[in-house]
Amino acid sequence: MQSVIDLPDGARIVQDIAGSENGIVLFVGRLNFRAGGAFCDRVAALFRECGLAFARFEPPFEAASHRIDPGGRLHALPPALRRPLKALHFMLCPRTSRFLFPAVRQRYQSVAFWEESLLRAVGVLPRLPLLLAGYSQGARVATLAGARAGAAGIVCFGYPFKNPHEPEDASRTVHLGTLDTPCLIFQGTRDEYGGRDVSLRYRPSASVTLEFINADHGYMLSAADRSVIRRRLRDFVAQTVQLSAGSGACR
């Protein structure tokens, strides 16, 4: 059964941790959370198959959107109806009205804010061996926060090595060169944020493993690729969580 933890900064954790003492995964989704919702559900199932509890971190704007539209009914409406109704909902709710201002949304959706908010979220989780996992911007945040969070390992899906519409930005990748926390990155060969060429263009540390799959940034996977992810994920979890639990490295 799911439970929700509301955090002081407006973020929240949606978790289902009953019945697992092996460890917990805290997952951070992509900036366009609507586009990543179904994928998050599939990832949750994969981690649960590994015997881990699963919790999803919702940054403040995402959490606010889910509070005013929990069932996604507004999102299903045509844009001409959805936008004014959604703005009205934001305006009427004191906890969410601040997001009507673009400058506020930009601050709360920044990588720096997500990282600090994620660390605050880690502090309220049960003291179990922790894996951080992320998709797109969430993967970038997970790699930045991993060591500070005391994570046993990090799992990334669709790491955003380079925005296809912007110049190269070293802040996206420079920290990967010094990352000490074991990190497994599943990267699509057709991902517009970095395909198979990332292994030649960037130099991550020895703690980072790249696993290429036949996918773009949307992660519509074949049965064969899902099997590859399931197998590699099971091995990675066994190595990292077992080492963390055995060494007493719980948070």
PDB file of N, CA and C in Angstrom, residues 57-110:
ATOM      1  N   PHE A  57      10.477  10.102  -5.663  1.00  0.00           N
ATOM      2  CA  PHE A  57      10.637  11.490  -5.248  1.00  0.00           C
ATOM      3  C   PHE A  57       9.941  12.394  -6.255  1.00  0.00           C
ATOM      4  N   GLU A  58       9.043  13.230  -5.773  1.00  0.00           N
ATOM      5  CA  GLU A  58       8.364  14.205  -6.625  1.00  0.00           C
ATOM      6  C   GLU A  58       8.833  15.600  -6.233  1.00  0.00           C
ATOM      7  N   PRO A  59       9.593  16.285  -7.089  1.00  0.00           N
ATOM      8  CA  PRO A  59      10.001  17.662  -6.794  1.00  0.00           C
ATOM      9  C   PRO A  59       8.779  18.565  -6.628  1.00  0.00           C
ATOM     10  N   PRO A  60       8.952  19.756  -6.064  1.00  0.00           N
ATOM     11  CA  PRO A  60       7.788  20.580  -5.701  1.00  0.00           C
ATOM     12  C   PRO A  60       6.782  20.839  -6.807  1.00  0.00           C
ATOM     13  N   PHE A  61       7.242  21.185  -8.029  1.00  0.00           N
ATOM     14  CA  PHE A  61       6.261  21.489  -9.074  1.00  0.00           C
ATOM     15  C   PHE A  61       5.483  20.244  -9.483  1.00  0.00           C
ATOM     16  N   GLU A  62       6.177  19.115  -9.594  1.00  0.00           N
ATOM     17  CA  GLU A  62       5.488  17.865  -9.913  1.00  0.00           C
ATOM     18  C   GLU A  62       4.497  17.507  -8.815  1.00  0.00           C
ATOM     19  N   ALA A  63       4.924  17.635  -7.560  1.00  0.00           N
ATOM     20  CA  ALA A  63       4.040  17.326  -6.433  1.00  0.00           C
ATOM     21  C   ALA A  63       2.809  18.230  -6.448  1.00  0.00           C
ATOM     22  N   ALA A  64       3.026  19.521  -6.746  1.00  0.00           N
ATOM     23  CA  ALA A  64       1.904  20.461  -6.804  1.00  0.00           C
ATOM     24  C   ALA A  64       0.930  20.079  -7.913  1.00  0.00           C
ATOM     25  N   SER A  65       1.453  19.684  -9.064  1.00  0.00           N
ATOM     26  CA  SER A  65       0.593  19.274 -10.179  1.00  0.00           C
ATOM     27  C   SER A  65      -0.231  18.045  -9.818  1.00  0.00           C
ATOM     28  N   HIS A  66       0.375  17.114  -9.094  1.00  0.00           N
ATOM     29  CA  HIS A  66      -0.361  15.920  -8.688  1.00  0.00           C
ATOM     30  C   HIS A  66      -1.390  16.231  -7.604  1.00  0.00           C
ATOM     31  N   ARG A  67      -1.107  17.233  -6.783  1.00  0.00           N
ATOM     32  CA  ARG A  67      -2.075  17.607  -5.747  1.00  0.00           C
ATOM     33  C   ARG A  67      -3.337  18.198  -6.358  1.00  0.00           C
ATOM     34  N   ILE A  68      -3.190  19.031  -7.389  1.00  0.00           N
ATOM     35  CA  ILE A  68      -4.371  19.668  -7.980  1.00  0.00           C
ATOM     36  C   ILE A  68      -5.048  18.776  -9.020  1.00  0.00           C
ATOM     37  N   ASP A  69      -4.326  17.782  -9.514  1.00  0.00           N
ATOM     38  CA  ASP A  69      -4.880  16.911 -10.559  1.00  0.00           C
ATOM     39  C   ASP A  69      -4.430  15.474 -10.316  1.00  0.00           C
ATOM     40  N   PRO A  70      -4.851  14.869  -9.180  1.00  0.00           N
ATOM     41  CA  PRO A  70      -4.319  13.557  -8.793  1.00  0.00           C
ATOM     42  C   PRO A  70      -4.608  12.438  -9.779  1.00  0.00           C
ATOM     43  N   GLY A  71      -5.717  12.510 -10.472  1.00  0.00           N
ATOM     44  CA  GLY A  71      -6.053  11.442 -11.401  1.00  0.00           C
ATOM     45  C   GLY A  71      -5.674  11.715 -12.835  1.00  0.00           C
ATOM     46  N   GLY A  72      -5.059  12.876 -13.088  1.00  0.00           N
ATOM     47  CA  GLY A  72      -4.680  13.223 -14.455  1.00  0.00           C
ATOM     48  C   GLY A  72      -5.842  13.615 -15.337  1.00  0.00           C
ATOM     49  N   ARG A  73      -6.989  13.956 -14.713  1.00  0.00           N
ATOM     50  CA  ARG A  73      -8.167  14.290 -15.536  1.00  0.00           C
ATOM     51  C   ARG A  73      -7.976  15.598 -16.301  1.00  0.00           C
ATOM     52  N   LEU A  74      -7.370  16.600 -15.629  1.00  0.00           N
ATOM     53  CA  LEU A  74      -7.128  17.864 -16.328  1.00  0.00           C
ATOM     54  C   LEU A  74      -6.186  17.671 -17.500  1.00  0.00           C
ATOM     55  N   HIS A  75      -5.175  16.859 -17.299  1.00  0.00           N
ATOM     56  CA  HIS A  75      -4.172  16.649 -18.347  1.00  0.00           C
ATOM     57  C   HIS A  75      -4.774  15.992 -19.584  1.00  0.00           C
ATOM     58  N   ALA A  76      -5.855  15.267 -19.407  1.00  0.00           N
ATOM     59  CA  ALA A  76      -6.490  14.586 -20.537  1.00  0.00           C
ATOM     60  C   ALA A  76      -7.348  15.529 -21.381  1.00  0.00           C
ATOM     61  N   LEU A  77      -7.600  16.741 -20.891  1.00  0.00           N
ATOM     62  CA  LEU A  77      -8.431  17.693 -21.627  1.00  0.00           C
ATOM     63  C   LEU A  77      -7.647  18.361 -22.757  1.00  0.00           C
ATOM     64  N   PRO A  78      -8.339  18.900 -23.754  1.00  0.00           N
ATOM     65  CA  PRO A  78      -7.656  19.676 -24.802  1.00  0.00           C
ATOM     66  C   PRO A  78      -6.936  20.876 -24.176  1.00  0.00           C
ATOM     67  N   PRO A  79      -5.797  21.283 -24.742  1.00  0.00           N
ATOM     68  CA  PRO A  79      -5.017  22.385 -24.154  1.00  0.00           C
ATOM     69  C   PRO A  79      -5.825  23.647 -23.901  1.00  0.00           C
ATOM     70  N   ALA A  80      -6.772  23.982 -24.801  1.00  0.00           N
ATOM     71  CA  ALA A  80      -7.548  25.208 -24.643  1.00  0.00           C
ATOM     72  C   ALA A  80      -8.385  25.192 -23.366  1.00  0.00           C
ATOM     73  N   LEU A  81      -8.782  24.018 -22.912  1.00  0.00           N
ATOM     74  CA  LEU A  81      -9.524  23.892 -21.655  1.00  0.00           C
ATOM     75  C   LEU A  81      -8.589  23.625 -20.480  1.00  0.00           C
ATOM     76  N   ARG A  82      -7.564  22.808 -20.724  1.00  0.00           N
ATOM     77  CA  ARG A  82      -6.685  22.391 -19.633  1.00  0.00           C
ATOM     78  C   ARG A  82      -5.948  23.571 -19.015  1.00  0.00           C
ATOM     79  N   ARG A  83      -5.399  24.458 -19.818  1.00  0.00           N
ATOM     80  CA  ARG A  83      -4.545  25.519 -19.295  1.00  0.00           C
ATOM     81  C   ARG A  83      -5.287  26.472 -18.358  1.00  0.00           C
ATOM     82  N   PRO A  84      -6.457  27.010 -18.753  1.00  0.00           N
ATOM     83  CA  PRO A  84      -7.133  27.917 -17.810  1.00  0.00           C
ATOM     84  C   PRO A  84      -7.632  27.200 -16.560  1.00  0.00           C
ATOM     85  N   LEU A  85      -8.081  25.954 -16.703  1.00  0.00           N
ATOM     86  CA  LEU A  85      -8.559  25.221 -15.529  1.00  0.00           C
ATOM     87  C   LEU A  85      -7.406  24.905 -14.578  1.00  0.00           C
ATOM     88  N   LYS A  86      -6.278  24.548 -15.143  1.00  0.00           N
ATOM     89  CA  LYS A  86      -5.123  24.244 -14.300  1.00  0.00           C
ATOM     90  C   LYS A  86      -4.631  25.506 -13.602  1.00  0.00           C
ATOM     91  N   ALA A  87      -4.609  26.631 -14.321  1.00  0.00           N
ATOM     92  CA  ALA A  87      -4.205  27.898 -13.701  1.00  0.00           C
ATOM     93  C   ALA A  87      -5.150  28.267 -12.568  1.00  0.00           C
ATOM     94  N   LEU A  88      -6.439  28.029 -12.755  1.00  0.00           N
ATOM     95  CA  LEU A  88      -7.418  28.326 -11.711  1.00  0.00           C
ATOM     96  C   LEU A  88      -7.175  27.463 -10.483  1.00  0.00           C
ATOM     97  N   HIS A  89      -6.891  26.187 -10.685  1.00  0.00           N
ATOM     98  CA  HIS A  89      -6.599  25.294  -9.570  1.00  0.00           C
ATOM     99  C   HIS A  89      -5.359  25.755  -8.808  1.00  0.00           C
ATOM    100  N   PHE A  90      -4.312  26.109  -9.543  1.00  0.00           N
ATOM    101  CA  PHE A  90      -3.099  26.600  -8.894  1.00  0.00           C
ATOM    102  C   PHE A  90      -3.398  27.865  -8.087  1.00  0.00           C
ATOM    103  N   MET A  91      -4.236  28.768  -8.645  1.00  0.00           N
ATOM    104  CA  MET A  91      -4.533  30.043  -8.004  1.00  0.00           C
ATOM    105  C   MET A  91      -5.311  29.856  -6.708  1.00  0.00           C
ATOM    106  N   LEU A  92      -6.200  28.865  -6.692  1.00  0.00           N
ATOM    107  CA  LEU A  92      -7.074  28.670  -5.534  1.00  0.00           C
ATOM    108  C   LEU A  92      -6.401  27.907  -4.403  1.00  0.00           C
ATOM    109  N   CYS A  93      -5.274  27.277  -4.684  1.00  0.00           N
ATOM    110  CA  CYS A  93      -4.588  26.485  -3.663  1.00  0.00           C
ATOM    111  C   CYS A  93      -3.365  27.252  -3.165  1.00  0.00           C
ATOM    112  N   PRO A  94      -3.364  27.685  -1.900  1.00  0.00           N
ATOM    113  CA  PRO A  94      -2.232  28.488  -1.393  1.00  0.00           C
ATOM    114  C   PRO A  94      -0.886  27.790  -1.528  1.00  0.00           C
ATOM    115  N   ARG A  95      -0.856  26.463  -1.448  1.00  0.00           N
ATOM    116  CA  ARG A  95       0.413  25.736  -1.502  1.00  0.00           C
ATOM    117  C   ARG A  95       0.995  25.690  -2.905  1.00  0.00           C
ATOM    118  N   THR A  96       0.166  25.943  -3.909  1.00  0.00           N
ATOM    119  CA  THR A  96       0.638  25.791  -5.287  1.00  0.00           C
ATOM    120  C   THR A  96       0.594  27.083  -6.099  1.00  0.00           C
ATOM    121  N   SER A  97      -0.038  28.132  -5.586  1.00  0.00           N
ATOM    122  CA  SER A  97      -0.233  29.344  -6.388  1.00  0.00           C
ATOM    123  C   SER A  97       1.082  29.989  -6.813  1.00  0.00           C
ATOM    124  N   ARG A  98       2.159  29.777  -6.063  1.00  0.00           N
ATOM    125  CA  ARG A  98       3.455  30.368  -6.416  1.00  0.00           C
ATOM    126  C   ARG A  98       3.958  29.890  -7.769  1.00  0.00           C
ATOM    127  N   PHE A  99       3.508  28.693  -8.194  1.00  0.00           N
ATOM    128  CA  PHE A  99       3.998  28.137  -9.453  1.00  0.00           C
ATOM    129  C   PHE A  99       3.356  28.772 -10.677  1.00  0.00           C
ATOM    130  N   LEU A 100       2.450  29.735 -10.454  1.00  0.00           N
ATOM    131  CA  LEU A 100       1.920  30.499 -11.573  1.00  0.00           C
ATOM    132  C   LEU A 100       2.976  31.442 -12.146  1.00  0.00           C
ATOM    133  N   PHE A 101       4.029  31.723 -11.375  1.00  0.00           N
ATOM    134  CA  PHE A 101       5.081  32.648 -11.808  1.00  0.00           C
ATOM    135  C   PHE A 101       6.219  31.859 -12.451  1.00  0.00           C
ATOM    136  N   PRO A 102       6.537  32.150 -13.710  1.00  0.00           N
ATOM    137  CA  PRO A 102       7.591  31.399 -14.417  1.00  0.00           C
ATOM    138  C   PRO A 102       8.928  31.384 -13.681  1.00  0.00           C
ATOM    139  N   ALA A 103       9.321  32.494 -13.056  1.00  0.00           N
ATOM    140  CA  ALA A 103      10.607  32.550 -12.361  1.00  0.00           C
ATOM    141  C   ALA A 103      10.643  31.575 -11.191  1.00  0.00           C
ATOM    142  N   VAL A 104       9.502  31.414 -10.520  1.00  0.00           N
ATOM    143  CA  VAL A 104       9.424  30.465  -9.405  1.00  0.00           C
ATOM    144  C   VAL A 104       9.543  29.037  -9.924  1.00  0.00           C
ATOM    145  N   ARG A 105       8.823  28.728 -11.001  1.00  0.00           N
ATOM    146  CA  ARG A 105       8.904  27.383 -11.583  1.00  0.00           C
ATOM    147  C   ARG A 105      10.331  27.069 -12.008  1.00  0.00           C
ATOM    148  N   GLN A 106      11.004  28.058 -12.625  1.00  0.00           N
ATOM    149  CA  GLN A 106      12.372  27.842 -13.090  1.00  0.00           C
ATOM    150  C   GLN A 106      13.295  27.503 -11.922  1.00  0.00           C
ATOM    151  N   ARG A 107      13.151  28.197 -10.807  1.00  0.00           N
ATOM    152  CA  ARG A 107      13.997  27.927  -9.637  1.00  0.00           C
ATOM    153  C   ARG A 107      13.737  26.531  -9.096  1.00  0.00           C
ATOM    154  N   TYR A 108      12.474  26.187  -8.943  1.00  0.00           N
ATOM    155  CA  TYR A 108      12.126  24.907  -8.334  1.00  0.00           C
ATOM    156  C   TYR A 108      12.389  23.725  -9.264  1.00  0.00           C
ATOM    157  N   GLN A 109      12.567  23.986 -10.559  1.00  0.00           N
ATOM    158  CA  GLN A 109      12.853  22.915 -11.499  1.00  0.00           C
ATOM    159  C   GLN A 109      14.334  22.816 -11.833  1.00  0.00           C
ATOM    160  N   SER A 110      15.173  23.608 -11.166  1.00  0.00           N
ATOM    161  CA  SER A 110      16.599  23.585 -11.453  1.00  0.00           C
ATOM    162  C   SER A 110      17.252  22.336 -10.866  1.00  0.00           C
TER     163      SER A 110
END
